[in-house]
């Protein structure tokens, strides 16, 4: 028995747009949808990444105020089970420019006496918050936000496009099945037997 020759399939690039008697309108539509999906996925990812980086990098509405310790700070730091910088939380008080008095908690070194002054950062609601990041740390945080957001947004757009494309493929297969139901039975006729 002679060996059967191997068949190689060469992929045809851009076949969705090339003239071909077997090409259907749905093939052209699918080609444009695939191109649009990739373009939108890349653009949406880039835009979302830039917007996320800008949102993180935008200075928040915090301002520094001078606060005073109202209780003696504990003598020994209490471990938090995670990051511990050796300082302890203690009660502080500060006065706004309009004369209103506020209270909160801030970190002090152990054993700090009542009346010790410290600069704390407060938000628009007069709550003590962390100091804003500056310099390299702020840049790194902004870049990381953009790097994390961009692929997820791009993947979401791409996934939505895949759903649309899958529906088009199902529709095309149904069309082929319908045509085969019409043409298939004719293959058994006398014309087909003559070709054998």
Coordinates of N, CA, C and O in Angstrom, one line a residue:
X1 N 0.8 -1.2 0.0 CA 0.0 0.0 0.0 C 0.9 1.2 0.0 O 1.8 1.3 0.8
X2 N 0.6 2.1 -0.9 CA 1.4 3.4 -1.0 C 1.1 4.3 0.1 O -0.1 4.5 0.5
X3 N 2.1 5.0 0.7 CA 1.8 6.0 1.7 C 1.0 7.2 1.2 O 1.3 7.6 0.0
X4 N 0.1 7.7 1.9 CA -0.6 8.8 1.5 C 0.2 10.1 1.7 O 0.9 10.2 2.7
X5 N 0.1 11.0 0.7 CA 0.9 12.2 0.9 C 0.3 13.1 2.0 O -0.9 13.1 2.2
X6 N 1.2 13.7 2.7 CA 0.8 14.6 3.8 C 0.2 15.9 3.2 O 0.7 16.4 2.2
X7 N -0.7 16.4 3.9 CA -1.3 17.7 3.4 C -0.9 18.8 4.4 O -1.0 18.6 5.6
X8 N -0.5 19.9 3.8 CA -0.1 21.0 4.7 C -1.2 22.1 4.4 O -1.5 22.3 3.2
X9 N -1.6 22.7 5.4 CA -2.5 23.8 5.3 C -1.8 25.1 5.5 O -1.1 25.3 6.6
X10 N -1.9 26.0 4.6 CA -1.2 27.3 4.7 C -2.3 28.3 5.1 O -3.3 28.5 4.4
X11 N -2.1 29.0 6.2 CA -3.1 30.0 6.6 C -3.1 31.2 5.7 O -2.0 31.6 5.2
X12 N -4.2 31.6 5.4 CA -4.4 32.8 4.5 C -4.7 34.0 5.3 O -5.7 34.1 6.0
X13 N -3.8 35.0 5.2 CA -4.0 36.2 6.0 C -5.0 37.1 5.4 O -5.1 37.2 4.2
X14 N -5.7 37.8 6.2 CA -6.8 38.7 5.8 C -7.8 38.1 4.9 O -8.3 38.8 4.0
X15 N -8.1 36.9 5.1 CA -9.1 36.2 4.2 C -10.5 36.8 4.3 O -11.3 36.6 3.4
X16 N -10.8 37.4 5.4 CA -12.1 38.0 5.6 C -12.4 39.1 4.5 O -13.5 39.4 4.2
X17 N -11.3 39.7 4.0 CA -11.5 40.8 3.1 C -11.1 40.5 1.7 O -11.4 41.3 0.8
X18 N -10.5 39.3 1.4 CA -10.1 39.0 0.1 C -11.3 38.5 -0.7 O -12.2 37.8 -0.2
X19 N -11.3 38.8 -2.0 CA -12.4 38.3 -2.9 C -12.3 36.8 -2.9 O -11.3 36.2 -3.1
X20 N -13.5 36.1 -2.8 CA -13.5 34.7 -2.7 C -14.9 34.2 -3.0 O -15.8 34.8 -2.3
X21 N -15.2 33.3 -3.9 CA -16.6 32.9 -4.1 C -17.3 32.3 -2.9 O -18.5 32.2 -2.8
X22 N -16.5 31.7 -2.0 CA -17.1 31.1 -0.8 C -17.2 32.1 0.4 O -17.9 31.7 1.4
X23 N -16.7 33.3 0.2 CA -16.8 34.3 1.3 C -18.3 34.8 1.4 O -18.9 35.1 0.4
X24 N -18.7 34.9 2.6 CA -20.1 35.3 2.8 C -20.0 36.7 3.4 O -19.0 37.2 3.9
X25 N -21.2 37.3 3.5 CA -21.3 38.7 4.1 C -20.9 38.6 5.6 O -20.2 39.4 6.1
X26 N -21.3 37.5 6.2 CA -21.0 37.3 7.7 C -19.5 37.2 7.9 O -19.0 37.6 9.0
X27 N -18.7 36.7 6.9 CA -17.3 36.6 7.0 C -16.6 38.0 7.1 O -15.7 38.3 7.8
X28 N -17.1 38.9 6.2 CA -16.6 40.3 6.2 C -17.0 41.0 7.5 O -16.1 41.6 8.1
X29 N -18.2 40.8 8.0 CA -18.6 41.4 9.2 C -17.8 40.9 10.4 O -17.3 41.6 11.2
X30 N -17.5 39.6 10.4 CA -16.7 39.0 11.4 C -15.2 39.6 11.4 O -14.7 39.9 12.4
X31 N -14.7 39.8 10.2 CA -13.4 40.4 10.1 C -13.3 41.8 10.7 O -12.4 42.1 11.4
X32 N -14.4 42.6 10.4 CA -14.4 43.9 10.9 C -14.6 43.9 12.4 O -14.0 44.7 13.2
X33 N -15.4 43.0 12.9 CA -15.6 42.9 14.4 C -14.3 42.5 15.1 O -14.0 43.1 16.1
X34 N -13.6 41.6 14.5 CA -12.3 41.2 15.2 C -11.4 42.3 15.2 O -10.7 42.6 16.2
X35 N -11.3 43.1 14.1 CA -10.4 44.3 14.1 C -10.9 45.3 15.1 O -10.1 45.9 15.8
X36 N -12.2 45.5 15.2 CA -12.7 46.5 16.1 C -12.5 46.0 17.6 O -12.2 46.8 18.4
X37 N -12.6 44.8 17.8 CA -12.4 44.2 19.2 C -11.0 44.5 19.6 O -10.8 45.0 20.7
X38 N -10.0 44.1 18.8 CA -8.6 44.3 19.2 C -8.3 45.8 19.4 O -7.6 46.2 20.3
X39 N -8.8 46.6 18.5 CA -8.6 48.1 18.6 C -9.2 48.7 19.8 O -8.5 49.4 20.6
X40 N -10.4 48.3 20.1 CA -11.1 48.8 21.3 C -10.5 48.3 22.6 O -10.3 49.0 23.6
X41 N -10.0 47.0 22.6 CA -9.4 46.4 23.7 C -8.1 47.2 24.1 O -7.9 47.5 25.2
X42 N -7.3 47.4 23.1 CA -6.1 48.2 23.3 C -6.3 49.6 23.7 O -5.8 50.1 24.7
X43 N -7.2 50.3 23.0 CA -7.5 51.7 23.4 C -8.1 51.8 24.8 O -7.7 52.7 25.5
X44 N -9.1 50.9 25.0 CA -9.8 51.0 26.4 C -8.8 50.7 27.5 O -8.8 51.3 28.5
X45 N -7.9 49.7 27.2 CA -6.9 49.4 28.3 C -6.0 50.6 28.5 O -5.7 50.9 29.7
X46 N -5.5 51.2 27.4 CA -4.6 52.3 27.6 C -5.2 53.5 28.3 O -4.7 54.1 29.2
X47 N -6.5 53.8 27.8 CA -7.2 55.0 28.4 C -7.5 54.7 29.9 O -7.3 55.6 30.8
X48 N -8.0 53.5 30.2 CA -8.3 53.2 31.6 C -7.0 53.2 32.5 O -7.1 53.7 33.6
X49 N -5.9 52.7 31.9 CA -4.7 52.7 32.7 C -4.2 54.1 33.0 O -3.8 54.5 34.1
X50 N -4.3 55.0 32.0 CA -3.9 56.4 32.2 C -4.8 57.1 33.2 O -4.3 57.8 34.0
X51 N -6.1 56.9 33.0 CA -7.0 57.5 34.0 C -6.8 57.0 35.4 O -6.9 57.8 36.3
X52 N -6.6 55.7 35.5 CA -6.3 55.2 36.9 C -5.1 55.8 37.5 O -5.0 56.1 38.6
X53 N -4.0 55.9 36.7 CA -2.8 56.5 37.1 C -3.0 57.9 37.5 O -2.4 58.4 38.6
X54 N -3.7 58.7 36.7 CA -4.0 60.1 37.1 C -4.8 60.2 38.3 O -4.6 61.1 39.1
X55 N -5.8 59.3 38.5 CA -6.6 59.4 39.7 C -5.8 59.1 41.0 O -6.0 59.7 42.0
X56 N -4.9 58.2 40.9 CA -4.1 57.8 42.1 C -3.0 58.9 42.3 O -2.7 59.3 43.4
X57 N -2.5 59.5 41.2 CA -1.5 60.5 41.3 C -2.0 61.9 41.7 O -1.3 62.7 42.2
X58 N -3.3 62.1 41.5 CA -3.9 63.4 41.8 C -3.9 63.6 43.3 O -4.2 62.7 44.1
X59 N -3.4 64.7 43.7 CA -3.3 65.0 45.2 C -4.6 65.0 45.8 O -5.6 65.6 45.3
X60 N -4.8 64.3 46.9 CA -6.0 64.2 47.6 C -6.2 65.5 48.4 O -5.2 66.2 48.7
X61 N -7.4 65.8 48.8 CA -7.7 67.0 49.6 C -7.3 66.7 51.1 O -8.2 66.5 51.9
X62 N -6.1 66.8 51.4 CA -5.6 66.6 52.8 C -4.8 67.9 53.1 O -4.2 68.5 52.2
X63 N -4.7 68.2 54.3 CA -3.9 69.3 54.7 C -3.3 69.0 56.1 O -3.8 68.2 56.9
X64 N -2.1 69.6 56.3 CA -1.4 69.3 57.6 C -1.9 70.3 58.6 O -2.1 71.5 58.4
X65 N -2.0 69.8 59.8 CA -2.4 70.6 61.0 C -1.5 70.3 62.1 O -1.0 69.2 62.2
X66 N -1.3 71.2 63.0 CA -0.5 71.0 64.2 C -1.4 70.5 65.3 O -2.3 71.2 65.7
X67 N -1.1 69.3 65.8 CA -2.0 68.8 66.9 C -1.1 68.6 68.1 O 0.1 68.6 68.1
X68 N -1.8 68.5 69.3 CA -1.2 68.3 70.6 C -1.6 67.0 71.2 O -2.8 66.7 71.1
X69 N -0.7 66.3 71.8 CA -1.0 65.1 72.5 C -1.8 65.4 73.8 O -1.4 66.2 74.6
X70 N -3.0 64.7 74.0 CA -3.8 65.0 75.1 C -3.7 64.0 76.2 O -4.1 64.2 77.3
X71 N -3.1 62.8 76.0 CA -2.8 61.8 77.0 C -1.4 61.4 76.8 O -0.8 61.5 75.7
X72 N -0.8 60.9 77.9 CA 0.6 60.4 77.8 C 0.6 59.2 76.9 O -0.3 58.3 76.9
X73 N 1.5 59.1 76.0 CA 1.6 57.9 75.1 C 2.1 56.7 75.9 O 2.9 56.9 76.9
X74 N 1.7 55.6 75.5 CA 2.0 54.4 76.3 C 3.6 54.2 76.2 O 4.2 54.7 75.3
X75 N 4.1 53.5 77.2 CA 5.5 53.4 77.4 C 6.1 52.3 76.4 O 7.2 52.4 76.0
X76 N 5.3 51.4 76.0 CA 5.8 50.3 75.1 C 4.8 50.2 74.0 O 3.6 50.3 74.1
X77 N 5.4 50.0 72.8 CA 4.5 49.9 71.6 C 3.7 48.6 71.7 O 4.2 47.6 72.2
X78 N 2.5 48.6 71.2 CA 1.6 47.4 71.1 C 1.8 46.9 69.7 O 1.5 47.6 68.7
X79 N 2.2 45.6 69.6 CA 2.4 45.0 68.3 C 1.1 44.9 67.6 O 0.0 44.6 68.2
X80 N 1.1 45.2 66.3 CA -0.1 45.1 65.5 C -0.2 43.8 64.7 O -1.2 43.6 64.0
X81 N 0.7 42.9 64.9 CA 0.7 41.7 64.2 C 1.2 41.8 62.7 O 1.3 40.8 62.0
X82 N 1.5 43.0 62.3 CA 1.9 43.2 60.9 C 3.0 44.2 60.9 O 4.0 44.1 61.7
X83 N 2.9 45.3 60.2 CA 3.8 46.4 60.1 C 3.8 47.1 61.5 O 2.8 47.5 61.9
X84 N 5.0 47.2 62.1 CA 5.1 47.9 63.4 C 6.3 48.8 63.3 O 7.5 48.3 63.2
X85 N 6.1 50.1 63.4 CA 7.2 51.1 63.3 C 7.7 51.5 64.7 O 8.5 52.5 64.8
X86 N 7.3 50.9 65.7 CA 7.7 51.2 67.1 C 7.0 52.3 67.7 O 7.3 52.7 68.9
X87 N 6.0 52.9 67.0 CA 5.2 54.0 67.6 C 3.9 53.5 68.2 O 3.5 52.3 67.9
X88 N 3.2 54.3 69.0 CA 2.0 53.9 69.6 C 0.9 54.9 69.2 O 1.2 56.1 68.9
X89 N -0.4 54.5 69.2 CA -1.5 55.4 69.0 C -1.8 56.1 70.2 O -1.8 55.5 71.3
X90 N -2.1 57.4 70.1 CA -2.5 58.2 71.3 C -3.5 59.3 70.8 O -3.5 59.7 69.6
X91 N -4.2 59.8 71.8 CA -5.2 60.9 71.5 C -4.6 62.2 71.2 O -3.7 62.6 72.0
X92 N -5.1 62.9 70.2 CA -4.6 64.3 69.9 C -5.8 65.2 69.7 O -6.9 64.8 69.5
X93 N -5.5 66.5 69.8 CA -6.5 67.5 69.6 C -5.9 68.6 68.7 O -4.7 69.0 68.9
X94 N -6.7 69.2 67.8 CA -6.2 70.3 67.0 C -7.4 71.3 66.8 O -8.5 71.0 66.9
X95 N -7.0 72.5 66.5 CA -8.0 73.6 66.2 C -7.9 74.0 64.8 O -6.8 74.3 64.3
X96 N -9.0 74.1 64.1 CA -9.1 74.6 62.7 C -8.9 76.1 62.6 O -9.0 76.8 63.7
X97 N -8.8 76.6 61.4 CA -8.7 78.0 61.2 C -9.9 78.8 61.6 O -9.9 79.9 62.1
X98 N -11.1 78.1 61.6 CA -12.3 78.7 62.0 C -12.6 78.6 63.5 O -13.6 79.1 64.0
X99 N -11.6 78.0 64.2 CA -11.7 77.9 65.7 C -12.3 76.7 66.2 O -12.4 76.5 67.5
X100 N -12.8 75.8 65.4 CA -13.4 74.5 65.9 C -12.4 73.5 66.3 O -11.3 73.4 65.7
X101 N -12.6 72.9 67.4 CA -11.7 71.9 68.0 C -12.1 70.5 67.5 O -13.3 70.1 67.5
X102 N -11.1 69.7 67.2 CA -11.3 68.3 66.7 C -10.4 67.4 67.5 O -9.3 67.8 68.0
X103 N -10.8 66.1 67.5 CA -10.0 65.1 68.2 C -9.8 63.9 67.3 O -10.6 63.7 66.4
X104 N -8.7 63.2 67.5 CA -8.4 62.0 66.7 C -7.3 61.2 67.4 O -6.9 61.5 68.5
X105 N -6.8 60.3 66.6 CA -5.7 59.4 67.1 C -4.5 59.6 66.1 O -4.7 59.7 64.9
X106 N -3.3 59.7 66.7 CA -2.1 59.8 65.9 C -1.0 58.9 66.5 O -1.1 58.6 67.7
X107 N 0.0 58.6 65.7 CA 1.1 57.8 66.2 C 2.2 58.7 66.8 O 2.6 59.7 66.3
X108 N 2.6 58.2 68.0 CA 3.7 58.9 68.8 C 4.8 57.8 69.2 O 4.4 56.6 69.2
X109 N 5.9 58.3 69.5 CA 6.9 57.4 70.0 C 6.6 57.1 71.5 O 6.0 58.0 72.2
X110 N 6.8 55.9 72.0 CA 6.4 55.6 73.3 C 6.9 56.5 74.4 O 8.1 57.0 74.3
X111 N 6.1 56.9 75.3 CA 6.5 57.7 76.5 C 6.4 59.2 76.2 O 6.8 60.0 77.0
X112 N 5.9 59.6 75.0 CA 5.8 61.1 74.8 C 4.8 61.7 75.8 O 3.7 61.1 76.1
X113 N 5.2 62.8 76.4 CA 4.3 63.5 77.4 C 3.2 64.2 76.8 O 3.2 64.6 75.6
X114 N 2.2 64.5 77.7 CA 1.0 65.3 77.3 C 1.6 66.7 76.8 O 2.5 67.2 77.4
X115 N 1.0 67.3 75.8 CA 1.4 68.6 75.3 C 2.4 68.5 74.1 O 2.7 69.5 73.5
X116 N 2.9 67.3 73.8 CA 3.8 67.1 72.7 C 3.1 67.5 71.4 O 2.0 67.0 71.2
X117 N 3.7 68.3 70.6 CA 3.1 68.7 69.3 C 3.6 67.8 68.2 O 4.7 67.3 68.2
X118 N 2.6 67.5 67.3 CA 2.9 66.7 66.1 C 2.1 67.2 64.9 O 1.0 67.8 65.1
X119 N 2.6 67.1 63.8 CA 1.9 67.4 62.5 C 1.1 66.2 62.1 O 1.7 65.1 61.9
X120 N -0.2 66.4 61.9 CA -1.0 65.3 61.4 C -1.7 65.8 60.1 O -1.9 67.0 59.9
X121 N -2.1 64.9 59.3 CA -2.8 65.2 58.1 C -4.3 64.8 58.2 O -4.6 63.8 58.8
X122 N -5.1 65.8 57.8 CA -6.6 65.6 57.9 C -7.2 65.7 56.6 O -6.7 66.4 55.7
X123 N -8.4 65.0 56.4 CA -9.1 65.1 55.2 C -10.2 66.2 55.3 O -10.3 66.9 56.2
X124 N -11.1 66.2 54.3 CA -12.1 67.3 54.2 C -13.1 67.1 55.4 O -13.8 68.1 55.7
X125 N -13.2 65.9 55.9 CA -14.1 65.7 57.1 C -13.4 65.8 58.4 O -13.9 65.3 59.4
X126 N -12.2 66.3 58.4 CA -11.4 66.5 59.6 C -11.1 65.2 60.3 O -11.1 65.1 61.6
X127 N -10.8 64.2 59.6 CA -10.4 62.9 60.1 C -8.9 62.8 59.9 O -8.4 63.2 58.8
X128 N -8.1 62.2 60.8 CA -6.7 62.0 60.6 C -6.5 60.9 59.6 O -7.1 59.8 59.7
X129 N -5.7 61.2 58.6 CA -5.4 60.3 57.5 C -3.9 60.2 57.4 O -3.1 60.9 58.0
X130 N -3.4 59.2 56.6 CA -2.0 59.1 56.3 C -1.5 60.2 55.5 O -2.2 60.8 54.8
X131 N -0.2 60.5 55.7 CA 0.4 61.6 54.9 C 0.4 61.2 53.5 O 0.6 60.0 53.1
X132 N 0.2 62.2 52.6 CA 0.2 61.8 51.1 C 1.6 61.4 50.7 O 2.6 61.8 51.2
X133 N 1.6 60.5 49.7 CA 2.8 60.0 49.1 C 3.4 61.1 48.3 O 2.7 61.9 47.7
X134 N 4.7 61.2 48.3 CA 5.4 62.2 47.4 C 6.5 61.5 46.7 O 7.0 60.4 47.0
X135 N 7.0 62.1 45.7 CA 8.2 61.7 44.9 C 8.0 60.3 44.3 O 7.0 60.0 43.7
X136 N 9.0 59.5 44.4 CA 9.1 58.2 43.8 C 8.0 57.3 44.2 O 7.4 56.5 43.4
X137 N 7.6 57.3 45.5 CA 6.5 56.4 46.0 C 5.2 56.8 45.3 O 4.4 55.9 45.0
X138 N 4.9 58.1 45.1 CA 3.7 58.5 44.5 C 3.7 58.0 43.0 O 2.7 57.5 42.5
X139 N 4.8 58.2 42.4 CA 4.9 57.8 41.0 C 4.7 56.3 40.8 O 4.0 55.8 39.9
X140 N 5.4 55.5 41.7 CA 5.3 54.1 41.7 C 3.8 53.6 41.9 O 3.3 52.8 41.2
X141 N 3.1 54.2 42.8 CA 1.7 53.9 43.1 C 0.9 54.2 41.8 O 0.0 53.4 41.5
X142 N 1.1 55.3 41.2 CA 0.3 55.7 40.0 C 0.6 54.7 38.9 O -0.3 54.3 38.2
X143 N 1.9 54.4 38.7 CA 2.2 53.4 37.6 C 1.6 52.1 37.9 O 1.0 51.4 37.0
X144 N 1.7 51.6 39.1 CA 1.1 50.3 39.4 C -0.4 50.3 39.2 O -0.9 49.3 38.8
X145 N -1.1 51.4 39.6 CA -2.5 51.4 39.4 C -2.8 51.3 37.9 O -3.7 50.6 37.5
X146 N -2.1 52.1 37.1 CA -2.3 52.0 35.6 C -2.0 50.6 35.0 O -2.8 50.1 34.2
X147 N -0.9 50.0 35.5 CA -0.5 48.7 35.0 C -1.5 47.6 35.4 O -1.8 46.7 34.6
X148 N -2.1 47.7 36.5 CA -3.1 46.7 37.0 C -4.5 46.9 36.3 O -5.2 46.0 36.0
X149 N -4.9 48.2 36.1 CA -6.2 48.5 35.5 C -6.2 48.2 34.0 O -7.2 47.6 33.5
X150 N -5.2 48.6 33.3 CA -5.2 48.5 31.8 C -5.5 47.1 31.3 O -6.4 46.9 30.5
X151 N -4.8 46.1 31.7 CA -5.1 44.7 31.2 C -6.5 44.2 31.5 O -7.1 43.6 30.7
X152 N -6.9 44.5 32.7 CA -8.3 44.0 33.1 C -9.4 44.7 32.3 O -10.3 44.0 31.8
X153 N -9.3 46.0 32.0 CA -10.3 46.6 31.1 C -10.1 46.1 29.7 O -11.2 45.8 29.1
X154 N -8.9 46.0 29.2 CA -8.7 45.5 27.9 C -9.3 44.0 27.7 O -9.9 43.7 26.7
X155 N -9.0 43.2 28.7 CA -9.5 41.8 28.7 C -11.1 41.8 28.7 O -11.7 40.9 28.1
X156 N -11.7 42.7 29.5 CA -13.1 42.8 29.6 C -13.7 43.1 28.2 O -14.7 42.5 27.7
X157 N -13.1 44.1 27.5 CA -13.6 44.5 26.2 C -13.4 43.3 25.2 O -14.3 43.0 24.4
X158 N -12.2 42.7 25.3 CA -11.9 41.6 24.4 C -12.9 40.4 24.6 O -13.4 39.8 23.7
X159 N -13.2 40.1 25.9 CA -14.2 39.1 26.2 C -15.6 39.4 25.7 O -16.2 38.5 25.2
X160 N -16.0 40.6 25.8 CA -17.3 41.0 25.2 C -17.3 40.8 23.7 O -18.3 40.3 23.1
X161 N -16.2 41.1 23.1 CA -16.1 40.9 21.6 C -16.1 39.4 21.2 O -16.7 39.1 20.2
X162 N -15.5 38.6 22.1 CA -15.5 37.2 21.8 C -16.9 36.6 21.9 O -17.3 35.7 21.1
X163 N -17.7 37.1 22.7 CA -19.1 36.7 22.8 C -19.9 37.0 21.5 O -20.6 36.2 21.0
X164 N -19.7 38.2 21.1 CA -20.3 38.7 19.8 C -19.8 37.8 18.6 O -20.6 37.3 17.8
X165 N -18.5 37.5 18.6 CA -18.0 36.7 17.5 C -18.5 35.3 17.6 O -18.8 34.7 16.6
X166 N -18.6 34.7 18.8 CA -19.1 33.4 18.9 C -20.6 33.3 18.4 O -20.9 32.3 17.7
X167 N -21.4 34.3 18.6 CA -22.7 34.3 18.1 C -22.7 34.4 16.5 O -23.5 33.7 15.9
X168 N -21.8 35.2 16.0 CA -21.7 35.2 14.5 C -21.3 33.9 14.0 O -21.8 33.4 12.9
X169 N -20.4 33.2 14.6 CA -19.9 31.9 14.1 C -21.1 30.9 14.2 O -21.3 30.1 13.3
X170 N -21.8 30.9 15.3 CA -23.0 30.0 15.4 C -24.0 30.3 14.3 O -24.6 29.4 13.7
X171 N -24.2 31.6 14.0 CA -25.1 31.9 12.9 C -24.6 31.4 11.6 O -25.4 30.9 10.7
X172 N -23.3 31.6 11.3 CA -22.7 31.1 10.1 C -22.8 29.6 9.9 O -23.2 29.1 8.9
X173 N -22.6 28.9 11.0 CA -22.7 27.4 11.0 C -24.2 27.0 10.7 O -24.4 26.1 10.0
X174 N -25.1 27.8 11.2 CA -26.6 27.5 11.0 C -26.9 27.7 9.5 O -27.6 26.9 8.9
X175 N -26.3 28.8 8.9 CA -26.5 29.0 7.5 C -25.9 27.9 6.6 O -26.5 27.5 5.7
X176 N -24.7 27.5 7.0 CA -24.1 26.4 6.2 C -24.9 25.1 6.4 O -25.1 24.4 5.4
X177 N -25.4 24.8 7.5 CA -26.3 23.6 7.7 C -27.5 23.7 6.9 O -28.0 22.7 6.3
X178 N -28.1 24.9 6.9 CA -29.3 25.1 6.1 C -29.1 24.9 4.6 O -29.8 24.2 3.9
X179 N -28.0 25.4 4.1 CA -27.6 25.2 2.7 C -27.3 23.7 2.4 O -27.6 23.2 1.3
X180 N -26.6 23.1 3.3 CA -26.3 21.7 3.1 C -27.5 20.8 3.1 O -27.6 19.9 2.3
X181 N -28.6 21.2 3.9 CA -29.8 20.5 3.8 C -30.5 20.6 2.4 O -31.1 19.6 2.0
X182 N -30.2 21.7 1.7 CA -30.8 21.8 0.4 C -29.9 21.2 -0.7 O -30.4 20.5 -1.6
X183 N -28.6 21.2 -0.6 CA -27.7 20.7 -1.6 C -27.3 19.3 -1.4 O -27.1 18.5 -2.3
X184 N -27.1 18.9 -0.1 CA -26.6 17.5 0.2 C -27.4 16.4 -0.5 O -26.8 15.5 -1.1
X185 N -28.7 16.4 -0.5 CA -29.4 15.3 -1.1 C -29.2 15.2 -2.6 O -29.3 14.1 -3.2
X186 N -28.8 16.3 -3.3 CA -28.6 16.3 -4.7 C -27.3 15.5 -5.0 O -27.1 15.1 -6.2
X187 N -26.4 15.3 -4.1 CA -25.1 14.6 -4.4 C -25.3 13.1 -4.7 O -24.5 12.5 -5.3
X188 N -26.4 12.6 -4.3 CA -26.7 11.2 -4.6 C -27.3 11.0 -6.0 O -27.6 9.8 -6.4
X189 N -27.6 12.0 -6.7 CA -28.3 11.9 -8.0 C -27.5 11.4 -9.1 O -26.3 11.1 -8.9
X190 N -28.0 11.3 -10.3 CA -27.3 10.7 -11.5 C -26.1 11.5 -11.9 O -25.1 11.0 -12.3
X191 N -26.1 12.8 -11.7 CA -25.0 13.6 -12.1 C -23.8 13.3 -11.2 O -22.6 13.2 -11.7
X192 N -24.0 13.1 -10.0 CA -22.9 12.7 -9.0 C -22.3 11.4 -9.4 O -21.1 11.2 -9.3
X193 N -23.2 10.4 -9.8 CA -22.7 9.1 -10.1 C -21.8 9.1 -11.4 O -20.9 8.4 -11.5
X194 N -22.1 10.0 -12.3 CA -21.3 10.1 -13.5 C -19.9 10.6 -13.2 O -18.9 10.2 -13.8
X195 N -19.8 11.5 -12.2 CA -18.5 12.0 -11.8 C -17.6 11.0 -11.2 O -16.4 11.1 -11.2
X196 N -18.2 10.0 -10.6 CA -17.4 8.9 -9.9 C -16.8 8.1 -11.0 O -15.9 7.4 -11.0

